Amino acid sequence: MARLSALNRSLHDTFGHPDLRPGQAEVIRAVLAGQDTLAIMPTGAGKSLCYQLPALHLEGTTVVVSPLIALMKDQVDKLADLGLEAIPVNSTVTGRRETDAIERIETGAGEFVFTTPERLAQPQFLASLRRTTIDFVVIDEAHCISQWGHDFRPAYLAIRDAVQALGDPPILALTATATPEVVEDIRRQLGRPDMRVFQTGIYRPNLRFSVEHVSGDAEKQEVLLRRLEGTEGAGVVYAATVRAVEAVTRLLQGEGFEVESYHGRQAAGRRHAAQERFMAGELRAMVATNAFGLGIDKPDIRFVLHYDMPGSVEAYYQEAGRAGRDGEPAECVLLYDGKDRRTHLFFMGGRYPGSAEVTALYHALEGLDDVSEGATLALLQEKAPAVARAKLRVVLAALKERKLVRERRGSRYVLQRRGVGDAELVRIADEWRQRAEADREKLARMEGYARTARCRWQALREYFDEPPADHCGVCDNCRKGLAALAG
């Protein structure tokens, strides 16, 4: 293991930090010891240093798997500023740049390789990585691998097989939030049942949580304007739908606020331009769906206001926690209208595949003329038109997990086991029914947070199964209690 003096020199000289933050030392020691590790640390707690520092003291290349190219670019640029070579490999790296990147990887030139879960799963890329020494693999935003989490991404399910193909190097998984159920699912999905878990706690004393109960859009708009007029600095206004984002943007622009909208239906160039303006401090607020957030490293966000209630406490804390990364006071405001529940129930109705979709996709593969050739996503969509494209990957991931389907080179899917009865396929779909029930329970817990008269921080800590603590003294409920005592 690297000597403490060498680590301290790197901490001071390379990264410019006088000391490690709470929790970092324990995680770094586990990584240096080659232990599979899950670090649950709130936004702004320094998760990146937990892999960057030990990587400099281990022989080989550190592979970092990230869900967003923007997040990847931010990390690569920061490491370059420190004089460390990080090689990005993703869909934006093409042609000669891609060839150069692969050559540098195969010669071990880069200390870090950043890639997406989709690219990591490609056999050609894995072959290149196998030509160098991999010290450990980092999985950023690890909650995305859990189908019980709030931001599940099917592409993350391929990480386990990819890491095995690399010779099973140790894993460091990082996330800001994870309930006990999600922690166990991360271990299971990665095939690392003995993964050590370090949790520093979610409490951040500079965040001031509050909820305003409203009824209807008119009152929501009135409270939104009042809050923005009474709050200093820049922030984010989250809304649940594209329609709401556009409506709120027009409202605020009409009132003279310098704001931009951000959602998944916009062209990438427009989203990038809006994000650049926000990061440069040119906007009073970004009005966005949850498509905006991961990888937004702006430390001085002074408020996060939820115009609509999120579908879970995990999602709410993850989004609200983007405020106040600099440690200065920041407001986290939720506008709660009981009718917001209907929006989430509508989304839930179309989120998970049913038994008809599972059986349709399986039989589409079974009915191919040339089974050995396999089928692309486009062909499967044609053969099973009843399966929405958004659900296609989810069903395929489930069939792959049960060894009914395998993925070949070129993203072609091949049936592994023929003659599976509909009863077995229905049992697969039944798991999604259980997840739908879990989502409804999470929505109910979110409503419970919005309605509680208890300390907001106590409610959040209880949700994440953390030990009870004293009242925070700064949330709206605590301030009301103090005001009542003073009166």
Short mmCIF file of C-alpha atoms in Angstrom, two decimals:
data_model
loop_
_atom_site.label_atom_id
_atom_site.label_comp_id
_atom_site.label_asym_id
_atom_site.label_seq_id
_atom_site.Cartn_x
_atom_site.Cartn_y
_atom_site.Cartn_z
CA MET A 1 0.00 0.00 0.00
CA ALA A 2 1.20 3.53 -0.76
CA ARG A 3 2.97 5.23 2.11
CA LEU A 4 1.07 7.96 3.94
CA SER A 5 3.79 10.53 3.23
CA ALA A 6 3.53 9.92 -0.53
CA LEU A 7 -0.26 10.24 -0.42
CA ASN A 8 -0.01 13.48 1.53
CA ARG A 9 2.47 14.91 -0.98
CA SER A 10 0.08 14.14 -3.84
CA LEU A 11 -2.85 15.56 -1.88
CA HIS A 12 -0.98 18.84 -1.28
CA ASP A 13 1.18 19.21 -4.38
CA THR A 14 -1.05 17.77 -7.12
CA PHE A 15 -4.57 18.48 -5.86
CA GLY A 16 -3.89 21.50 -3.65
CA HIS A 17 -5.81 20.21 -0.61
CA PRO A 18 -4.41 20.63 2.92
CA ASP A 19 -6.39 17.71 4.33
CA LEU A 20 -8.87 15.01 3.39
CA ARG A 21 -12.56 15.55 4.10
CA PRO A 22 -14.55 13.26 6.40
CA GLY A 23 -14.91 9.79 4.90
CA GLN A 24 -12.34 10.22 2.14
CA ALA A 25 -9.46 8.58 4.00
CA GLU A 26 -11.41 5.39 4.73
CA VAL A 27 -12.51 5.02 1.11
CA ILE A 28 -9.01 5.69 -0.24
CA ARG A 29 -7.48 3.12 2.12
CA ALA A 30 -10.00 0.51 0.93
CA VAL A 31 -9.20 1.25 -2.73
CA LEU A 32 -5.45 1.02 -2.12
CA ALA A 33 -6.00 -2.33 -0.38
CA GLY A 34 -7.77 -3.65 -3.49
CA GLN A 35 -11.17 -3.96 -1.82
CA ASP A 36 -14.45 -3.62 -3.71
CA THR A 37 -15.95 -0.44 -2.30
CA LEU A 38 -19.19 1.54 -2.43
CA ALA A 39 -18.90 5.15 -1.25
CA ILE A 40 -22.14 7.00 -0.51
CA MET A 41 -21.23 10.65 -0.07
CA PRO A 42 -23.37 13.76 -0.56
CA THR A 43 -22.85 16.21 -3.40
CA GLY A 44 -19.79 18.36 -2.72
CA ALA A 45 -18.19 15.84 -0.34
CA GLY A 46 -15.29 15.08 -2.68
CA LYS A 47 -16.14 11.72 -4.26
CA SER A 48 -13.81 12.31 -7.24
CA LEU A 49 -10.70 12.56 -5.05
CA CYS A 50 -11.53 9.10 -3.66
CA TYR A 51 -10.40 7.59 -6.98
CA GLN A 52 -8.06 10.29 -8.28
CA LEU A 53 -5.64 10.20 -5.34
CA PRO A 54 -5.20 6.41 -5.05
CA ALA A 55 -4.97 6.08 -8.84
CA LEU A 56 -1.68 8.00 -8.75
CA HIS A 57 -0.22 5.45 -6.33
CA LEU A 58 -1.29 2.24 -8.06
CA GLU A 59 0.35 0.67 -11.06
CA GLY A 60 -1.83 0.78 -14.15
CA THR A 61 -4.75 2.69 -15.60
CA THR A 62 -7.94 3.60 -13.78
CA VAL A 63 -11.12 3.17 -15.83
CA VAL A 64 -13.93 5.57 -14.91
CA VAL A 65 -17.45 4.74 -16.13
CA SER A 66 -19.71 7.78 -16.26
CA PRO A 67 -23.31 8.17 -17.47
CA LEU A 68 -22.94 11.59 -19.07
CA ILE A 69 -20.47 12.89 -21.62
CA ALA A 70 -20.71 16.40 -20.12
CA LEU A 71 -19.75 15.02 -16.71
CA MET A 72 -16.90 13.11 -18.31
CA LYS A 73 -15.59 16.20 -20.11
CA ASP A 74 -15.65 18.21 -16.90
CA GLN A 75 -13.55 15.59 -15.07
CA VAL A 76 -11.10 15.18 -17.96
CA ASP A 77 -10.58 18.95 -18.20
CA LYS A 78 -9.98 19.29 -14.46
CA LEU A 79 -7.41 16.49 -14.45
CA ALA A 80 -5.67 18.07 -17.45
CA ASP A 81 -5.45 21.36 -15.52
CA LEU A 82 -3.64 19.40 -12.79
CA GLY A 83 -1.18 17.98 -15.31
CA LEU A 84 -2.70 14.48 -15.32
CA GLU A 85 -3.54 12.67 -18.55
CA ALA A 86 -7.10 11.43 -18.82
CA ILE A 87 -8.33 9.82 -22.05
CA PRO A 88 -12.04 10.13 -22.93
CA VAL A 89 -13.63 7.47 -25.13
CA ASN A 90 -17.24 8.13 -26.07
CA SER A 91 -19.49 8.90 -29.02
CA THR A 92 -18.04 12.42 -29.42
CA VAL A 93 -14.50 11.05 -29.92
CA THR A 94 -14.32 9.91 -33.53
CA GLY A 95 -11.94 9.48 -36.46
CA ARG A 96 -8.27 10.20 -35.86
CA ARG A 97 -8.95 11.33 -32.28
CA GLU A 98 -10.46 7.96 -31.47
CA THR A 99 -7.55 6.09 -33.09
CA ASP A 100 -5.06 8.15 -31.08
CA ALA A 101 -7.01 7.57 -27.87
CA ILE A 102 -7.03 3.78 -28.37
CA GLU A 103 -3.30 3.74 -29.14
CA ARG A 104 -2.55 5.71 -25.97
CA ILE A 105 -4.70 3.35 -23.92
CA GLU A 106 -3.00 0.24 -25.30
CA THR A 107 0.45 1.67 -24.47
CA GLY A 108 -0.62 2.62 -20.94
CA ALA A 109 -0.07 6.33 -21.60
CA GLY A 110 -3.08 7.59 -19.67
CA GLU A 111 -3.49 7.53 -15.91
CA PHE A 112 -7.28 7.60 -16.39
CA VAL A 113 -9.67 6.39 -19.08
CA PHE A 114 -13.18 7.85 -19.01
CA THR A 115 -15.95 6.06 -20.87
CA THR A 116 -19.68 5.37 -20.92
CA PRO A 117 -21.28 2.06 -19.90
CA GLU A 118 -22.38 1.55 -23.52
CA ARG A 119 -18.81 1.88 -24.83
CA LEU A 120 -17.33 -0.24 -22.04
CA ALA A 121 -19.54 -3.14 -23.16
CA GLN A 122 -18.17 -3.13 -26.72
CA PRO A 123 -15.84 -6.11 -27.37
CA GLN A 124 -13.35 -4.09 -29.45
CA PHE A 125 -12.91 -1.53 -26.69
CA LEU A 126 -12.56 -4.23 -24.04
CA ALA A 127 -9.86 -5.85 -26.16
CA SER A 128 -7.92 -2.56 -26.16
CA LEU A 129 -8.28 -2.19 -22.39
CA ARG A 130 -7.03 -5.75 -21.87
CA ARG A 131 -3.74 -4.76 -23.52
CA THR A 132 -2.90 -2.51 -20.57
CA THR A 133 -2.95 -2.98 -16.79
CA ILE A 134 -6.19 -1.92 -15.11
CA ASP A 135 -5.72 -1.08 -11.43
CA PHE A 136 -9.41 -0.57 -10.60
CA VAL A 137 -12.72 0.41 -12.19
CA VAL A 138 -14.74 3.40 -10.97
CA ILE A 139 -18.52 3.43 -11.46
CA ASP A 140 -19.83 6.96 -11.06
CA GLU A 141 -23.50 7.53 -10.22
CA ALA A 142 -23.66 3.86 -9.21
CA HIS A 143 -27.33 4.08 -8.22
CA CYS A 144 -28.07 3.98 -11.97
CA ILE A 145 -27.39 0.22 -11.94
CA SER A 146 -30.22 -0.48 -9.50
CA GLN A 147 -33.64 -1.21 -10.92
CA TRP A 148 -34.98 -0.24 -7.48
CA GLY A 149 -33.31 3.18 -7.65
CA HIS A 150 -34.68 6.48 -8.92
CA ASP A 151 -32.50 6.80 -12.03
CA PHE A 152 -32.13 3.26 -13.41
CA ARG A 153 -30.27 2.99 -16.72
CA PRO A 154 -30.29 -0.40 -18.48
CA ALA A 155 -26.83 0.20 -19.99
CA TYR A 156 -25.33 -0.05 -16.49
CA LEU A 157 -26.35 -3.72 -16.31
CA ALA A 158 -23.61 -4.54 -18.84
CA ILE A 159 -20.85 -3.27 -16.52
CA ARG A 160 -20.61 -6.52 -14.54
CA ASP A 161 -19.77 -8.63 -17.60
CA ALA A 162 -17.38 -5.98 -18.91
CA VAL A 163 -15.42 -5.89 -15.64
CA GLN A 164 -15.23 -9.68 -15.65
CA ALA A 165 -13.84 -9.52 -19.20
CA LEU A 166 -11.10 -7.21 -17.89
CA GLY A 167 -10.00 -9.83 -15.36
CA ASP A 168 -12.17 -8.72 -12.43
CA PRO A 169 -10.17 -5.73 -11.15
CA PRO A 170 -11.49 -4.12 -7.93
CA ILE A 171 -14.49 -1.78 -8.20
CA LEU A 172 -15.10 1.60 -6.58
CA ALA A 173 -18.77 2.57 -6.91
CA LEU A 174 -19.78 6.16 -6.12
CA THR A 175 -23.16 7.75 -5.48
CA ALA A 176 -24.71 10.55 -3.46
CA THR A 177 -27.80 8.60 -2.42
CA ALA A 178 -28.71 4.97 -1.83
CA THR A 179 -31.29 3.39 0.41
CA PRO A 180 -30.41 0.02 2.01
CA GLU A 181 -32.41 -1.74 -0.75
CA VAL A 182 -30.44 0.05 -3.45
CA VAL A 183 -27.13 -0.76 -1.72
CA GLU A 184 -27.95 -4.47 -1.79
CA ASP A 185 -29.06 -4.24 -5.42
CA ILE A 186 -25.79 -2.53 -6.41
CA ARG A 187 -23.86 -5.39 -4.80
CA ARG A 188 -26.02 -7.97 -6.56
CA GLN A 189 -25.92 -6.35 -9.99
CA LEU A 190 -22.13 -6.02 -9.83
CA GLY A 191 -21.68 -9.54 -8.45
CA ARG A 192 -19.74 -8.20 -5.47
CA PRO A 193 -21.65 -9.37 -2.36
CA ASP A 194 -18.76 -8.49 -0.03
CA MET A 195 -18.39 -4.92 -1.31
CA ARG A 196 -17.51 -2.62 1.61
CA VAL A 197 -19.86 0.31 2.10
CA PHE A 198 -18.81 3.70 3.43
CA GLN A 199 -21.55 6.22 4.09
CA THR A 200 -20.64 9.65 5.36
CA GLY A 201 -24.24 10.73 5.93
CA ILE A 202 -26.49 13.02 3.94
CA TYR A 203 -26.64 15.93 6.38
CA ARG A 204 -25.42 19.29 5.03
CA PRO A 205 -26.10 22.07 7.54
CA ASN A 206 -25.98 24.84 4.94
CA LEU A 207 -29.07 23.53 3.09
CA ARG A 208 -32.33 25.08 4.30
CA PHE A 209 -35.29 22.91 3.32
CA SER A 210 -38.84 24.24 3.12
CA VAL A 211 -42.19 23.31 1.58
CA GLU A 212 -44.92 25.66 0.38
CA HIS A 213 -48.40 24.14 0.01
CA VAL A 214 -50.17 25.49 -3.07
CA SER A 215 -53.32 24.73 -5.05
CA GLY A 216 -53.25 25.10 -8.82
CA ASP A 217 -50.88 26.72 -11.29
CA ALA A 218 -51.88 30.31 -10.46
CA GLU A 219 -50.81 29.95 -6.85
CA LYS A 220 -47.68 28.03 -7.87
CA GLN A 221 -46.69 30.89 -10.15
CA GLU A 222 -47.38 33.47 -7.46
CA VAL A 223 -45.20 31.65 -4.92
CA LEU A 224 -42.46 31.03 -7.50
CA LEU A 225 -42.22 34.74 -8.32
CA ARG A 226 -42.24 35.71 -4.64
CA ARG A 227 -39.49 33.23 -3.86
CA LEU A 228 -37.26 34.37 -6.72
CA GLU A 229 -37.74 38.01 -5.80
CA GLY A 230 -36.76 37.25 -2.20
CA THR A 231 -33.73 35.05 -2.94
CA GLU A 232 -30.25 36.20 -3.94
CA GLY A 233 -27.98 34.48 -6.42
CA ALA A 234 -28.52 31.95 -9.17
CA GLY A 235 -30.40 28.69 -8.95
CA VAL A 236 -32.36 25.93 -10.64
CA VAL A 237 -36.15 25.61 -11.01
CA TYR A 238 -37.16 21.99 -11.61
CA ALA A 239 -40.45 21.04 -13.26
CA ALA A 240 -41.80 17.55 -13.95
CA THR A 241 -42.69 17.90 -17.64
CA VAL A 242 -41.38 19.62 -20.76
CA ARG A 243 -44.66 21.51 -21.00
CA ALA A 244 -44.27 22.88 -17.47
CA VAL A 245 -40.62 23.84 -18.12
CA GLU A 246 -41.59 25.87 -21.19
CA ALA A 247 -44.53 27.53 -19.38
CA VAL A 248 -42.42 28.52 -16.36
CA THR A 249 -39.63 29.81 -18.62
CA ARG A 250 -42.08 32.06 -20.50
CA LEU A 251 -43.53 33.30 -17.19
CA LEU A 252 -40.16 34.22 -15.71
CA GLN A 253 -38.85 35.79 -18.91
CA GLY A 254 -42.05 37.84 -19.10
CA GLU A 255 -41.37 39.08 -15.57
CA GLY A 256 -37.89 40.21 -16.54
CA PHE A 257 -35.84 37.32 -15.14
CA GLU A 258 -32.85 36.15 -17.17
CA VAL A 259 -33.60 32.43 -17.45
CA GLU A 260 -33.23 29.62 -19.98
CA SER A 261 -35.01 26.29 -20.37
CA TYR A 262 -33.34 22.87 -20.45
CA HIS A 263 -34.96 19.53 -21.30
CA GLY A 264 -34.36 16.36 -23.31
CA ARG A 265 -36.42 17.39 -26.34
CA GLN A 266 -34.17 20.33 -27.15
CA ALA A 267 -31.33 20.09 -29.64
CA ALA A 268 -28.01 19.28 -27.98
CA GLY A 269 -26.53 22.59 -29.15
CA ARG A 270 -29.27 24.59 -27.51
CA ARG A 271 -28.92 22.68 -24.22
CA HIS A 272 -25.16 23.17 -24.27
CA ALA A 273 -25.48 26.92 -24.90
CA ALA A 274 -27.95 27.28 -22.02
CA GLN A 275 -25.69 25.31 -19.70
CA GLU A 276 -22.68 27.44 -20.66
CA ARG A 277 -24.59 30.62 -19.83
CA PHE A 278 -25.66 29.19 -16.49
CA MET A 279 -22.13 28.07 -15.58
CA ALA A 280 -20.75 31.49 -16.58
CA GLY A 281 -23.14 33.22 -14.16
CA GLU A 282 -25.18 34.91 -16.88
CA LEU A 283 -28.54 33.45 -15.77
CA ARG A 284 -30.71 34.07 -12.75
CA ALA A 285 -32.03 30.52 -13.07
CA MET A 286 -32.12 27.44 -15.24
CA VAL A 287 -35.65 26.06 -15.65
CA ALA A 288 -35.31 22.36 -16.29
CA THR A 289 -36.55 18.81 -16.13
CA ASN A 290 -34.41 16.28 -14.29
CA ALA A 291 -32.36 16.00 -17.52
CA PHE A 292 -30.33 18.89 -16.04
CA GLY A 293 -28.13 18.18 -13.07
CA LEU A 294 -25.66 15.30 -13.21
CA GLY A 295 -22.19 16.73 -13.67
CA ILE A 296 -23.21 20.35 -13.02
CA ASP A 297 -20.20 21.45 -10.99
CA LYS A 298 -21.32 24.97 -10.09
CA PRO A 299 -20.52 25.49 -6.41
CA ASP A 300 -22.46 28.74 -5.86
CA ILE A 301 -26.02 27.62 -6.67
CA ARG A 302 -27.97 29.53 -4.03
CA PHE A 303 -31.35 27.87 -4.47
CA VAL A 304 -33.07 24.84 -5.96
CA LEU A 305 -36.82 25.23 -6.28
CA HIS A 306 -39.07 22.34 -7.27
CA TYR A 307 -42.08 23.70 -9.11
CA ASP A 308 -43.51 20.16 -9.15
CA MET A 309 -43.06 17.41 -6.59
CA PRO A 310 -40.52 14.72 -7.62
CA GLY A 311 -41.53 11.07 -7.59
CA SER A 312 -39.26 9.96 -4.74
CA VAL A 313 -37.27 11.29 -1.81
CA GLU A 314 -34.07 10.01 -3.46
CA ALA A 315 -34.72 12.07 -6.59
CA TYR A 316 -35.65 15.11 -4.52
CA TYR A 317 -32.53 14.99 -2.34
CA GLN A 318 -30.27 14.35 -5.35
CA GLU A 319 -31.66 17.39 -7.18
CA ALA A 320 -31.98 19.71 -4.16
CA GLY A 321 -28.45 18.75 -3.12
CA ARG A 322 -27.00 20.53 -6.13
CA ALA A 323 -27.40 23.76 -4.16
CA GLY A 324 -24.71 25.13 -1.90
CA ARG A 325 -21.73 22.99 -2.88
CA ASP A 326 -19.51 25.84 -1.67
CA GLY A 327 -20.77 25.31 1.88
CA GLU A 328 -22.58 28.66 1.99
CA PRO A 329 -26.30 28.82 2.89
CA ALA A 330 -28.69 27.75 0.13
CA GLU A 331 -32.47 27.36 -0.10
CA CYS A 332 -34.16 24.11 -1.14
CA VAL A 333 -37.84 24.83 -1.75
CA LEU A 334 -40.60 22.42 -2.74
CA LEU A 335 -43.94 23.68 -4.03
CA TYR A 336 -46.41 20.97 -3.06
CA ASP A 337 -49.73 20.58 -4.83
CA GLY A 338 -51.57 17.33 -4.10
CA LYS A 339 -52.53 17.10 -7.78
CA ASP A 340 -48.83 16.57 -8.71
CA ARG A 341 -49.37 12.96 -7.68
CA ARG A 342 -51.48 12.38 -10.81
CA THR A 343 -48.58 13.30 -13.09
CA HIS A 344 -46.33 10.69 -11.50
CA LEU A 345 -49.01 8.01 -11.55
CA PHE A 346 -49.45 8.68 -15.28
CA PHE A 347 -45.70 8.29 -15.89
CA MET A 348 -45.61 5.11 -13.81
CA GLY A 349 -48.33 3.59 -15.96
CA GLY A 350 -46.02 3.53 -18.97
CA ARG A 351 -42.68 2.97 -17.26
CA TYR A 352 -42.45 -0.80 -16.97
CA PRO A 353 -43.01 -3.51 -19.59
CA GLY A 354 -45.88 -5.91 -19.08
CA SER A 355 -46.08 -9.64 -19.75
CA ALA A 356 -47.45 -9.04 -23.27
CA GLU A 357 -44.36 -7.01 -24.18
CA VAL A 358 -41.94 -9.57 -22.72
CA THR A 359 -43.57 -12.46 -24.59
CA ALA A 360 -43.83 -10.44 -27.82
CA LEU A 361 -40.11 -9.64 -27.81
CA TYR A 362 -39.04 -13.18 -26.92
CA HIS A 363 -41.21 -14.70 -29.65
CA ALA A 364 -39.94 -12.10 -32.14
CA LEU A 365 -36.40 -13.39 -31.53
CA GLU A 366 -37.60 -16.97 -31.65
CA GLY A 367 -39.26 -16.39 -35.01
CA LEU A 368 -36.23 -14.96 -36.81
CA ASP A 369 -35.32 -16.81 -40.01
CA ASP A 370 -31.60 -16.83 -39.18
CA VAL A 371 -31.29 -17.13 -35.42
CA SER A 372 -27.48 -17.31 -35.50
CA GLU A 373 -27.23 -13.91 -37.19
CA GLY A 374 -29.09 -12.13 -34.40
CA ALA A 375 -31.24 -9.04 -34.53
CA THR A 376 -30.53 -5.34 -34.19
CA LEU A 377 -32.73 -3.07 -32.08
CA ALA A 378 -34.27 -1.70 -35.29
CA LEU A 379 -35.20 -5.19 -36.50
CA LEU A 380 -36.67 -6.13 -33.12
CA GLN A 381 -38.72 -2.95 -33.14
CA GLU A 382 -40.06 -3.97 -36.54
CA LYS A 383 -40.78 -7.56 -35.45
CA ALA A 384 -42.37 -6.53 -32.14
CA PRO A 385 -44.03 -3.15 -32.81
CA ALA A 386 -46.12 -3.41 -29.63
CA VAL A 387 -42.95 -2.97 -27.56
CA ALA A 388 -42.11 0.72 -27.19
CA ARG A 389 -38.47 1.51 -28.03
CA ALA A 390 -37.88 2.92 -24.53
CA LYS A 391 -38.89 -0.48 -23.06
CA LEU A 392 -37.02 -2.57 -25.61
CA ARG A 393 -33.65 -2.29 -23.85
CA VAL A 394 -35.24 -2.92 -20.46
CA VAL A 395 -36.79 -6.19 -21.65
CA LEU A 396 -33.58 -7.25 -23.41
CA ALA A 397 -31.57 -6.55 -20.24
CA ALA A 398 -33.93 -8.80 -18.26
CA LEU A 399 -33.72 -11.59 -20.85
CA LYS A 400 -29.91 -11.30 -20.91
CA GLU A 401 -29.72 -11.48 -17.11
CA ARG A 402 -31.61 -14.80 -17.20
CA LYS A 403 -29.40 -16.16 -20.00
CA LEU A 404 -32.30 -16.30 -22.44
CA VAL A 405 -30.63 -13.81 -24.79
CA ARG A 406 -27.04 -12.77 -25.38
CA GLU A 407 -25.59 -9.74 -27.11
CA ARG A 408 -23.16 -10.28 -29.94
CA ARG A 409 -20.65 -7.95 -31.51
CA GLY A 410 -22.32 -5.06 -33.28
CA SER A 411 -25.19 -4.86 -30.78
CA ARG A 412 -27.01 -7.82 -32.27
CA TYR A 413 -29.17 -9.95 -30.00
CA VAL A 414 -29.26 -13.75 -30.23
CA LEU A 415 -31.63 -16.17 -28.54
CA GLN A 416 -29.76 -18.47 -26.12
CA ARG A 417 -32.64 -20.67 -24.99
CA ARG A 418 -35.56 -21.65 -27.18
CA GLY A 419 -38.93 -23.04 -26.18
CA VAL A 420 -39.38 -20.94 -23.03
CA GLY A 421 -43.02 -21.08 -21.96
CA ASP A 422 -45.17 -18.02 -21.51
CA ALA A 423 -45.50 -18.78 -17.78
CA GLU A 424 -41.76 -18.15 -17.28
CA LEU A 425 -41.91 -14.97 -19.32
CA VAL A 426 -44.87 -13.76 -17.26
CA ARG A 427 -42.80 -14.30 -14.08
CA ILE A 428 -40.14 -11.97 -15.49
CA ALA A 429 -42.77 -9.28 -16.06
CA ASP A 430 -44.07 -9.83 -12.53
CA GLU A 431 -40.83 -8.38 -11.16
CA TRP A 432 -41.67 -5.11 -12.88
CA ARG A 433 -45.09 -5.17 -11.25
CA GLN A 434 -43.29 -5.33 -7.91
CA ARG A 435 -41.12 -2.39 -8.93
CA ALA A 436 -44.23 -0.42 -9.90
CA GLU A 437 -45.62 -1.05 -6.42
CA ALA A 438 -42.30 0.10 -4.94
CA ASP A 439 -42.49 3.29 -7.02
CA ARG A 440 -45.97 4.02 -5.66
CA GLU A 441 -44.65 3.52 -2.14
CA LYS A 442 -41.79 5.94 -2.86
CA LEU A 443 -44.29 8.50 -4.14
CA ALA A 444 -46.28 8.11 -0.93
CA ARG A 445 -43.09 8.65 1.11
CA MET A 446 -42.36 11.78 -0.92
CA GLU A 447 -45.83 13.10 -0.13
CA GLY A 448 -45.21 12.27 3.52
CA TYR A 449 -42.09 14.45 3.46
CA ALA A 450 -44.07 17.31 1.90
CA ARG A 451 -46.78 17.09 4.54
CA THR A 452 -44.73 16.43 7.66
CA ALA A 453 -44.58 18.91 10.53
CA ARG A 454 -41.30 17.40 11.74
CA CYS A 455 -37.80 18.71 11.10
CA ARG A 456 -37.15 18.22 7.36
CA TRP A 457 -33.62 16.97 7.95
CA GLN A 458 -34.85 14.44 10.48
CA ALA A 459 -37.36 13.15 7.92
CA LEU A 460 -34.65 12.87 5.25
CA ARG A 461 -32.22 11.08 7.56
CA GLU A 462 -34.91 8.62 8.59
CA TYR A 463 -35.73 7.86 4.96
CA PHE A 464 -32.10 6.99 4.22
CA ASP A 465 -31.93 4.81 7.33
CA GLU A 466 -29.50 7.09 9.14
CA PRO A 467 -29.35 7.46 12.94
CA PRO A 468 -31.72 10.05 14.43
CA ALA A 469 -30.30 13.50 15.10
CA ASP A 470 -31.24 16.79 16.70
CA HIS A 471 -33.51 19.27 14.96
CA CYS A 472 -31.63 21.22 12.29
CA GLY A 473 -33.03 24.57 13.43
CA VAL A 474 -33.04 26.04 9.90
CA CYS A 475 -35.79 24.23 7.94
CA ASP A 476 -39.25 25.77 7.73
CA ASN A 477 -40.75 23.48 10.35
CA CYS A 478 -37.95 24.13 12.83
CA ARG A 479 -38.26 27.88 12.28
CA LYS A 480 -42.00 27.69 12.87
CA GLY A 481 -41.39 25.81 16.11
CA LEU A 482 -38.83 28.33 17.28
CA ALA A 483 -41.15 31.19 16.39
CA ALA A 484 -43.98 29.56 18.36
CA LEU A 485 -41.72 29.17 21.40
CA ALA A 486 -40.56 32.77 21.11
CA GLY A 487 -44.20 33.94 20.85
#
